[in-house]
PDB file of C-alpha atoms in Angstrom:
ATOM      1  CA  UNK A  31     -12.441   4.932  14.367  1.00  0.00           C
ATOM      2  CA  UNK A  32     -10.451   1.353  13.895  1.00  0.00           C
ATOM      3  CA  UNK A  33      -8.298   0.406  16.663  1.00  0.00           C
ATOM      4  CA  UNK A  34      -4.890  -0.332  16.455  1.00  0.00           C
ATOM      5  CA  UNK A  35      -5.253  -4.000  15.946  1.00  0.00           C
ATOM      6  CA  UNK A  36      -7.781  -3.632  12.884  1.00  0.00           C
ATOM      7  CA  UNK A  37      -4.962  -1.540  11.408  1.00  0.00           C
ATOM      8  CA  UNK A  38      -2.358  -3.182  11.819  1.00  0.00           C
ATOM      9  CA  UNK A  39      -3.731  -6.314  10.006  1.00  0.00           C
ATOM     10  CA  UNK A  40      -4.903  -3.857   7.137  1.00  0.00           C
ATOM     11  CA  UNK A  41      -0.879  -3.450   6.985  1.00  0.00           C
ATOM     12  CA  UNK A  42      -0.466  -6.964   7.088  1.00  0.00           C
ATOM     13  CA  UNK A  43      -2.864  -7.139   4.034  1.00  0.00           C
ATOM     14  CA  UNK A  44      -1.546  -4.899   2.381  1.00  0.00           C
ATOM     15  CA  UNK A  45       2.165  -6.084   2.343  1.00  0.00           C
ATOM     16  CA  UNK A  46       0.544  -9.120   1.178  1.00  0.00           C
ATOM     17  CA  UNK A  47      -0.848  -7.666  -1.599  1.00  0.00           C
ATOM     18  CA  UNK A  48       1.963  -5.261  -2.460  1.00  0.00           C
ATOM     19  CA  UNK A  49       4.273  -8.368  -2.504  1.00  0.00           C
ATOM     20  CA  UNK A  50       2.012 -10.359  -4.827  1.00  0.00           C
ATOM     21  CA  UNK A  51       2.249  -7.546  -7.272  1.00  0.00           C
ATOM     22  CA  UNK A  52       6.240  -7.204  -6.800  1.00  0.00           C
ATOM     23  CA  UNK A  53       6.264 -10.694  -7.711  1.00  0.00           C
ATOM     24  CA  UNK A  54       3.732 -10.704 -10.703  1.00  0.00           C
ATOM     25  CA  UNK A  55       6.265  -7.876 -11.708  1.00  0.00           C
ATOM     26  CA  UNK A  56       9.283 -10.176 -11.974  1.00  0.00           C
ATOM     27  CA  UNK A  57       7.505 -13.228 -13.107  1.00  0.00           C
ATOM     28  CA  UNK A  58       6.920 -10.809 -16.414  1.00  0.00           C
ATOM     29  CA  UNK A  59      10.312  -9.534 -16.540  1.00  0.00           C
ATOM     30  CA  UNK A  60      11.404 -13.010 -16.858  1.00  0.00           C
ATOM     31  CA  UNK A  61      10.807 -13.245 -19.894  1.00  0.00           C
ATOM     32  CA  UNK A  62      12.411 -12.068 -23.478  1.00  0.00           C
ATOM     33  CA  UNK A  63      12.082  -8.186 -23.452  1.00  0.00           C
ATOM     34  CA  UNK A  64       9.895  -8.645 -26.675  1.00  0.00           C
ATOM     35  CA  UNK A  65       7.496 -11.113 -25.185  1.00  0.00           C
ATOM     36  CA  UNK A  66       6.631  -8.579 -22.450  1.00  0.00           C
ATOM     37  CA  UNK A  67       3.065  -7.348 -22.143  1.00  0.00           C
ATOM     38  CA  UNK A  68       3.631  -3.683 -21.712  1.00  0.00           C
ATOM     39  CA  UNK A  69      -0.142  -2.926 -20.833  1.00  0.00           C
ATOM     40  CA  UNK A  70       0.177  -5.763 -17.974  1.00  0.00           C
ATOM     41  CA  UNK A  71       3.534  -3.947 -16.726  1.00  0.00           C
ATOM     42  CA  UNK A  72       2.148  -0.589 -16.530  1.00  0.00           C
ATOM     43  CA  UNK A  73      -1.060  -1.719 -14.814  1.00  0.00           C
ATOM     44  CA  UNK A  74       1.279  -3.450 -12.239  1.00  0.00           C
ATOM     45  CA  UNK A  75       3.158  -1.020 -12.256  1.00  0.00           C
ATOM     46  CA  UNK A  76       0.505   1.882 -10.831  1.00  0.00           C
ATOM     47  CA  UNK A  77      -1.278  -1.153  -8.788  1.00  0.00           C
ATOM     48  CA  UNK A  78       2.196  -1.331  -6.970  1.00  0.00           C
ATOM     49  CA  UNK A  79       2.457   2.842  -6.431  1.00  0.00           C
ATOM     50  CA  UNK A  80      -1.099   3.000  -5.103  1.00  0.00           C
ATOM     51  CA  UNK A  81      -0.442  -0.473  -2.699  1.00  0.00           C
ATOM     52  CA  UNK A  82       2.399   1.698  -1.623  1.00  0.00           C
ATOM     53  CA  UNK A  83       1.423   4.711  -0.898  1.00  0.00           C
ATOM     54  CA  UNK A  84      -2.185   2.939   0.912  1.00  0.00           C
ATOM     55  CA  UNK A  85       0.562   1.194   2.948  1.00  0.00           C
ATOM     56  CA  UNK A  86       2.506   4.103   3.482  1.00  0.00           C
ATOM     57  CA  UNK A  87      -0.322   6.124   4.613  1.00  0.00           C
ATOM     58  CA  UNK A  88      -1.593   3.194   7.216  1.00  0.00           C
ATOM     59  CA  UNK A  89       1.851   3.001   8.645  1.00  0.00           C
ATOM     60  CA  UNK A  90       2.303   6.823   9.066  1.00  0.00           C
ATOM     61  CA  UNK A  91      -1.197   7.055  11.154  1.00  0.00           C
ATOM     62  CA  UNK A  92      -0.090   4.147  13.241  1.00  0.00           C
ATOM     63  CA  UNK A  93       3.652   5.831  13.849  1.00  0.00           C
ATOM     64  CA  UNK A  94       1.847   8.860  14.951  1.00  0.00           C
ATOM     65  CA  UNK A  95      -0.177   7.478  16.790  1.00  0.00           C
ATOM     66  CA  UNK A  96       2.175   5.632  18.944  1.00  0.00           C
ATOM     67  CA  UNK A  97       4.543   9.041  19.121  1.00  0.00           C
ATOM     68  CA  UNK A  98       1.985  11.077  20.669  1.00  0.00           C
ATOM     69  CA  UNK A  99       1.081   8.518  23.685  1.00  0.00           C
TER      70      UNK A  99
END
């Protein structure tokens, strides 16, 4: 098993990663509604929900982690 510190910077990581989507997000919504490129959205779109829920899962096991010591 990983300990605490490996996790934690797989959080770190993954914010990283989680913002760099966000912002890929809003660089497309920038644009004119018709220029968007609705495949690129949607792709971003489910990269974002599975950053999230890797993220939330990481931060869970570390939160119960530290409740049961």
């Amino acid at each position: 098993m990983r300990n605490e510190a490996e996790v934690i910077a797989r959080i770190t990581e993954l914010k990283a990663n989680l913002l760099i989507v966000e912002e890929r997000i809003q660089e497309e919504l920038k644009s004119h509604h018709s220029k968007w490129n609705f495949r690129l959205l949607g792709f971003l779109k489910k990269e974002k929900e599975i950053w999230e829920f890797a993220l939330g899962q990481l931060e869970w096991l570390t939160s119960d982690k530290t409740e049961h010591e």
